[in-house]
């Protein structure tokens, strides 16, 4: 072999080795890209699942307040009393029950056995129906196609599934799909924007019934523009004792911005806010009983005269205190 032939052979061997190395590198790169893609899809799925379940995760049970115009337009008028009565009997939001009825059978317009075997007005699986069926209309028969029976049975099932502690999980138990939970909560929020605690609170200023500013939008007395008022203002003389509306634990007792001297009490189903006090009768971390004096009426913070600002929050959303409080005669 002459020098030229040897050089060509060496070059060819080197070229083959180089090509093999290049192919190996490309295979490695493509494998890495494929692995990253798979991991990316898995991570995306986990993120979507986490966001979705987090988005619909409500931490405490609730009732629903006033029906919206959407509810009045969509829900047959003869069914509204059924949903509301079921709410009162089982402590489950009437708007949630109505949203399920809308989703499952369009309020009874499409009652048929589903592909999975679900039956009736609220689409129960037969075994679940047998376990939770109710005679809602009192005729002695439990009929899954009867609106009263089916709605009461759905409320009974949601209550048994822990609606009072975690509504999202209870709705999930009904259909086992977080997308379904999100759909139900979205429809329900359109039927009634107000969440109301499942219990009832006592009037925080016994003997003083004058609501000087109501829940909802109003001209702000200091900022002079239309703002949402997340509670009610009750007028009373400086120093009037303020009592806890429900049993709970004091989570705040301090000066708190526009609320001035403010006490917050976390109850079993909501957060109560008492603002503009002149002084405290409790401390943070203390347990209180309904009717116990927690502070005194004042005009601290953004206030123009002595009064109590009283707010109620369910799942971090403000609700109308008048729909929860046992309001003394003459206040409505």
XYZ file of C-alpha atoms in Angstrom:
332
model
C 0.000 0.000 0.000
C 1.479 3.331 -1.058
C 1.248 6.487 1.017
C -1.699 7.889 -0.948
C -3.705 4.703 -0.536
C -2.908 4.573 3.175
C -3.939 8.200 3.594
C -7.231 7.556 1.833
C -7.879 4.498 3.986
C -7.105 6.437 7.136
C -9.335 9.279 6.040
C -12.169 6.865 5.243
C -11.879 5.158 8.607
C -11.844 8.514 10.331
C -14.871 9.654 8.361
C -16.797 6.519 9.310
C -15.886 6.977 12.953
C -16.865 10.642 12.767
C -20.194 9.788 11.164
C -20.833 7.106 13.781
C -20.019 9.576 16.541
C -22.342 12.141 14.960
C -25.151 9.586 14.696
C -24.667 8.586 18.329
C -24.775 12.219 19.401
C -27.947 12.844 17.380
C -29.603 9.749 18.829
C -28.697 10.980 22.294
C -30.022 14.460 21.569
C -33.282 13.129 20.099
C -33.728 10.776 23.057
C -33.184 13.682 25.437
C -35.709 15.814 23.524
C -38.246 12.972 23.610
C -37.704 12.497 27.340
C -38.084 16.221 27.982
C -41.275 16.255 25.907
C -42.734 13.373 27.913
C -41.757 15.023 31.184
C -43.179 18.303 29.919
C -46.530 16.715 29.114
C -46.603 14.993 32.484
C -45.745 18.237 34.262
C -48.359 20.118 32.250
C -50.964 17.528 33.164
C -50.009 17.739 36.822
C -50.162 21.541 36.698
C -53.554 21.529 35.002
C -54.862 19.021 37.538
C -53.459 21.035 40.435
C -54.819 24.309 39.098
C -58.215 22.807 38.390
C -58.566 21.068 41.735
C -57.210 24.132 43.508
C -59.526 26.435 41.573
C -62.569 24.495 42.740
C -61.377 23.752 46.247
C -63.831 25.303 48.709
C -62.914 24.917 52.350
C -66.309 25.060 54.035
C -69.952 24.332 53.334
C -72.403 27.055 52.487
C -75.970 27.894 51.613
C -76.864 30.173 48.725
C -78.619 33.502 49.038
C -80.836 35.503 46.714
C -81.524 34.045 43.266
C -80.013 35.972 40.355
C -81.818 36.996 37.181
C -80.060 34.080 35.459
C -81.557 31.675 37.998
C -85.017 33.192 37.587
C -84.752 32.829 33.819
C -83.384 29.255 33.734
C -84.892 27.470 36.732
C -88.583 26.537 36.410
C -90.481 28.558 39.005
C -92.176 25.465 40.425
C -88.764 23.954 41.227
C -87.304 26.886 43.174
C -89.186 25.978 46.389
C -87.886 22.412 46.080
C -84.250 23.522 45.883
C -84.651 26.030 48.729
C -86.456 23.536 50.973
C -83.726 20.952 50.327
C -81.129 23.561 51.305
C -82.881 24.237 54.596
C -83.319 20.543 55.402
C -79.824 19.311 54.476
C -77.623 22.422 54.671
C -76.564 22.103 51.025
C -76.582 25.129 48.701
C -79.757 25.340 46.619
C -77.691 26.812 43.768
C -75.408 23.751 43.743
C -78.431 21.444 43.612
C -79.946 23.511 40.802
C -76.653 23.460 38.886
C -76.546 19.657 39.128
C -80.149 19.429 37.905
C -79.317 21.756 35.010
C -76.229 19.758 34.055
C -77.696 16.272 34.446
C -81.180 16.541 32.881
C -81.835 20.241 32.162
C -84.326 20.321 35.039
C -86.044 17.111 34.021
C -86.357 17.805 30.294
C -83.975 14.974 29.387
C -84.659 12.197 31.873
C -83.272 8.937 30.525
C -80.949 6.158 31.596
C -77.386 7.270 30.883
C -74.762 5.139 29.136
C -73.303 4.465 32.595
C -76.710 3.405 33.934
C -77.580 6.571 35.914
C -81.295 7.170 36.399
C -83.826 9.865 37.158
C -84.080 13.631 37.551
C -80.644 13.971 39.208
C -78.997 10.947 37.507
C -78.236 8.570 40.359
C -76.549 5.223 39.921
C -79.128 2.634 41.093
C -77.079 1.475 44.095
C -76.458 5.054 45.220
C -80.142 5.842 44.852
C -81.065 2.919 47.079
C -78.611 4.094 49.730
C -79.608 7.788 49.807
C -83.152 8.000 48.425
C -85.599 10.397 50.090
C -89.360 10.857 49.922
C -89.235 14.591 49.278
C -92.912 15.169 48.572
C -94.140 12.889 51.362
C -96.306 10.654 49.181
C -94.790 7.464 50.599
C -92.880 6.655 47.402
C -89.212 7.339 46.596
C -89.169 7.946 42.850
C -85.874 8.957 41.150
C -87.836 10.673 38.370
C -89.808 12.790 40.841
C -88.191 16.230 41.263
C -88.868 16.508 45.005
C -87.570 13.008 45.726
C -84.514 13.320 43.478
C -83.455 16.784 44.676
C -83.849 15.826 48.339
C -81.884 12.637 47.670
C -79.076 14.567 45.975
C -78.931 16.941 48.938
C -78.848 13.953 51.292
C -75.980 12.405 49.308
C -73.949 15.630 49.206
C -74.475 16.109 52.935
C -73.317 12.539 53.600
C -70.301 13.151 51.334
C -69.091 15.982 53.564
C -70.510 19.091 51.867
C -70.383 20.987 55.168
C -66.598 20.513 55.421
C -65.551 20.524 51.757
C -68.166 21.206 49.062
C -65.716 20.538 46.219
C -64.964 17.009 47.420
C -68.665 16.313 47.947
C -69.482 17.362 44.379
C -66.527 15.303 43.137
C -68.021 12.271 44.896
C -71.209 12.833 42.877
C -69.472 12.459 39.500
C -65.740 11.732 40.082
C -64.573 14.425 37.660
C -62.884 17.712 38.663
C -64.049 19.259 35.394
C -67.602 18.448 36.472
C -66.978 20.100 39.842
C -65.779 23.251 38.111
C -68.833 23.249 35.825
C -71.249 22.889 38.747
C -69.584 25.647 40.771
C -69.519 27.967 37.763
C -73.224 27.467 37.047
C -74.072 27.800 40.745
C -72.187 31.091 41.026
C -74.345 32.400 38.176
C -77.512 31.338 39.987
C -76.534 33.055 43.245
C -73.375 35.084 43.786
C -73.924 35.042 47.536
C -72.575 32.264 49.747
C -74.244 32.120 53.145
C -72.868 30.187 56.155
C -74.767 27.033 56.969
C -75.608 28.122 60.512
C -77.071 31.352 61.870
C -75.450 34.138 63.844
C -76.960 36.304 66.557
C -77.302 40.088 66.200
C -73.958 41.642 67.294
C -75.468 44.843 68.741
C -78.491 43.808 70.829
C -81.074 46.577 70.920
C -79.529 48.621 68.108
C -81.207 47.839 64.798
C -80.399 50.808 62.568
C -78.400 49.719 59.518
C -76.772 52.944 58.349
C -75.068 51.398 55.304
C -76.086 48.154 53.625
C -74.165 45.359 51.919
C -73.226 46.041 48.296
C -72.233 49.006 46.175
C -72.599 52.441 47.737
C -71.031 55.924 47.615
C -68.087 55.721 50.025
C -68.594 58.357 52.759
C -64.900 59.338 52.805
C -63.459 58.412 49.398
C -66.521 59.921 47.675
C -66.764 57.258 44.991
C -68.887 54.172 44.394
C -67.296 51.152 46.080
C -68.457 47.706 47.180
C -69.275 47.543 50.896
C -68.383 44.053 52.154
C -70.661 44.128 55.178
C -73.258 46.202 56.985
C -72.840 49.242 59.235
C -74.946 49.355 62.391
C -75.251 52.675 64.176
C -74.880 52.770 67.984
C -73.467 55.127 70.653
C -69.748 55.195 71.410
C -68.814 52.431 73.851
C -71.837 50.176 73.201
C -70.834 46.525 73.864
C -70.388 44.373 70.757
C -71.059 40.636 71.119
C -69.776 37.670 69.116
C -72.329 36.565 66.535
C -71.225 32.921 66.835
C -68.828 30.634 68.671
C -65.296 30.808 67.315
C -61.650 31.735 67.747
C -60.290 35.282 67.636
C -57.793 35.428 64.755
C -57.260 39.201 64.876
C -57.559 41.919 67.504
C -55.578 44.943 66.340
C -55.660 48.176 64.365
C -56.305 47.123 60.752
C -56.212 49.915 58.175
C -59.571 51.430 57.285
C -61.322 49.099 59.734
C -59.549 50.790 62.634
C -59.582 48.683 65.768
C -60.772 45.379 64.355
C -61.626 41.916 65.654
C -61.914 38.892 63.394
C -63.500 35.673 64.637
C -63.218 32.405 62.723
C -66.323 30.274 63.298
C -66.929 26.724 62.122
C -68.375 27.921 58.825
C -67.337 31.546 58.222
C -65.148 34.495 59.204
C -66.741 37.427 61.056
C -65.214 40.908 60.903
C -66.010 43.610 63.470
C -64.614 47.036 62.597
C -64.209 50.616 63.901
C -64.164 49.592 67.570
C -63.152 51.921 70.381
C -61.617 49.085 72.416
C -61.195 45.316 72.727
C -62.555 42.840 75.254
C -60.706 39.847 73.749
C -57.234 38.958 72.486
C -55.910 37.017 69.505
C -56.066 33.234 69.937
C -58.912 33.402 72.456
C -62.003 31.228 72.020
C -65.311 33.075 72.321
C -68.934 32.071 72.673
C -71.920 33.538 70.850
C -73.184 36.532 72.836
C -69.859 37.171 74.590
C -68.691 40.803 74.621
C -65.680 41.144 72.314
C -65.315 44.926 72.077
C -67.008 48.308 72.038
C -68.485 50.555 69.357
C -66.223 53.326 68.151
C -65.263 55.371 65.105
C -61.645 54.353 64.482
C -60.221 53.939 60.980
C -62.178 55.219 57.963
C -65.298 56.278 59.800
C -67.457 59.382 60.142
C -69.442 58.446 63.270
C -69.656 55.692 65.902
C -70.917 52.439 64.394
C -70.053 48.769 63.940
C -68.971 47.457 60.567
C -69.930 43.771 60.531
C -68.760 41.484 57.726
C -69.209 37.788 56.997
C -66.909 35.817 54.672
C -67.412 32.299 53.341
C -64.572 30.683 51.374
C -62.899 34.125 51.309
C -65.945 35.702 49.635
C -68.076 38.374 51.331
C -71.716 37.487 51.882
C -74.661 39.581 52.991
C -74.729 39.389 56.803
C -78.492 39.915 56.804
C -78.928 36.536 55.102
C -77.086 34.837 57.956
C -77.869 36.787 61.108
C -80.906 36.151 63.256
C -81.987 39.753 62.903
C -84.039 41.278 65.671
C -87.571 42.451 64.943
C -87.820 45.703 63.009
C -84.511 45.414 61.193
C -85.564 43.975 57.840
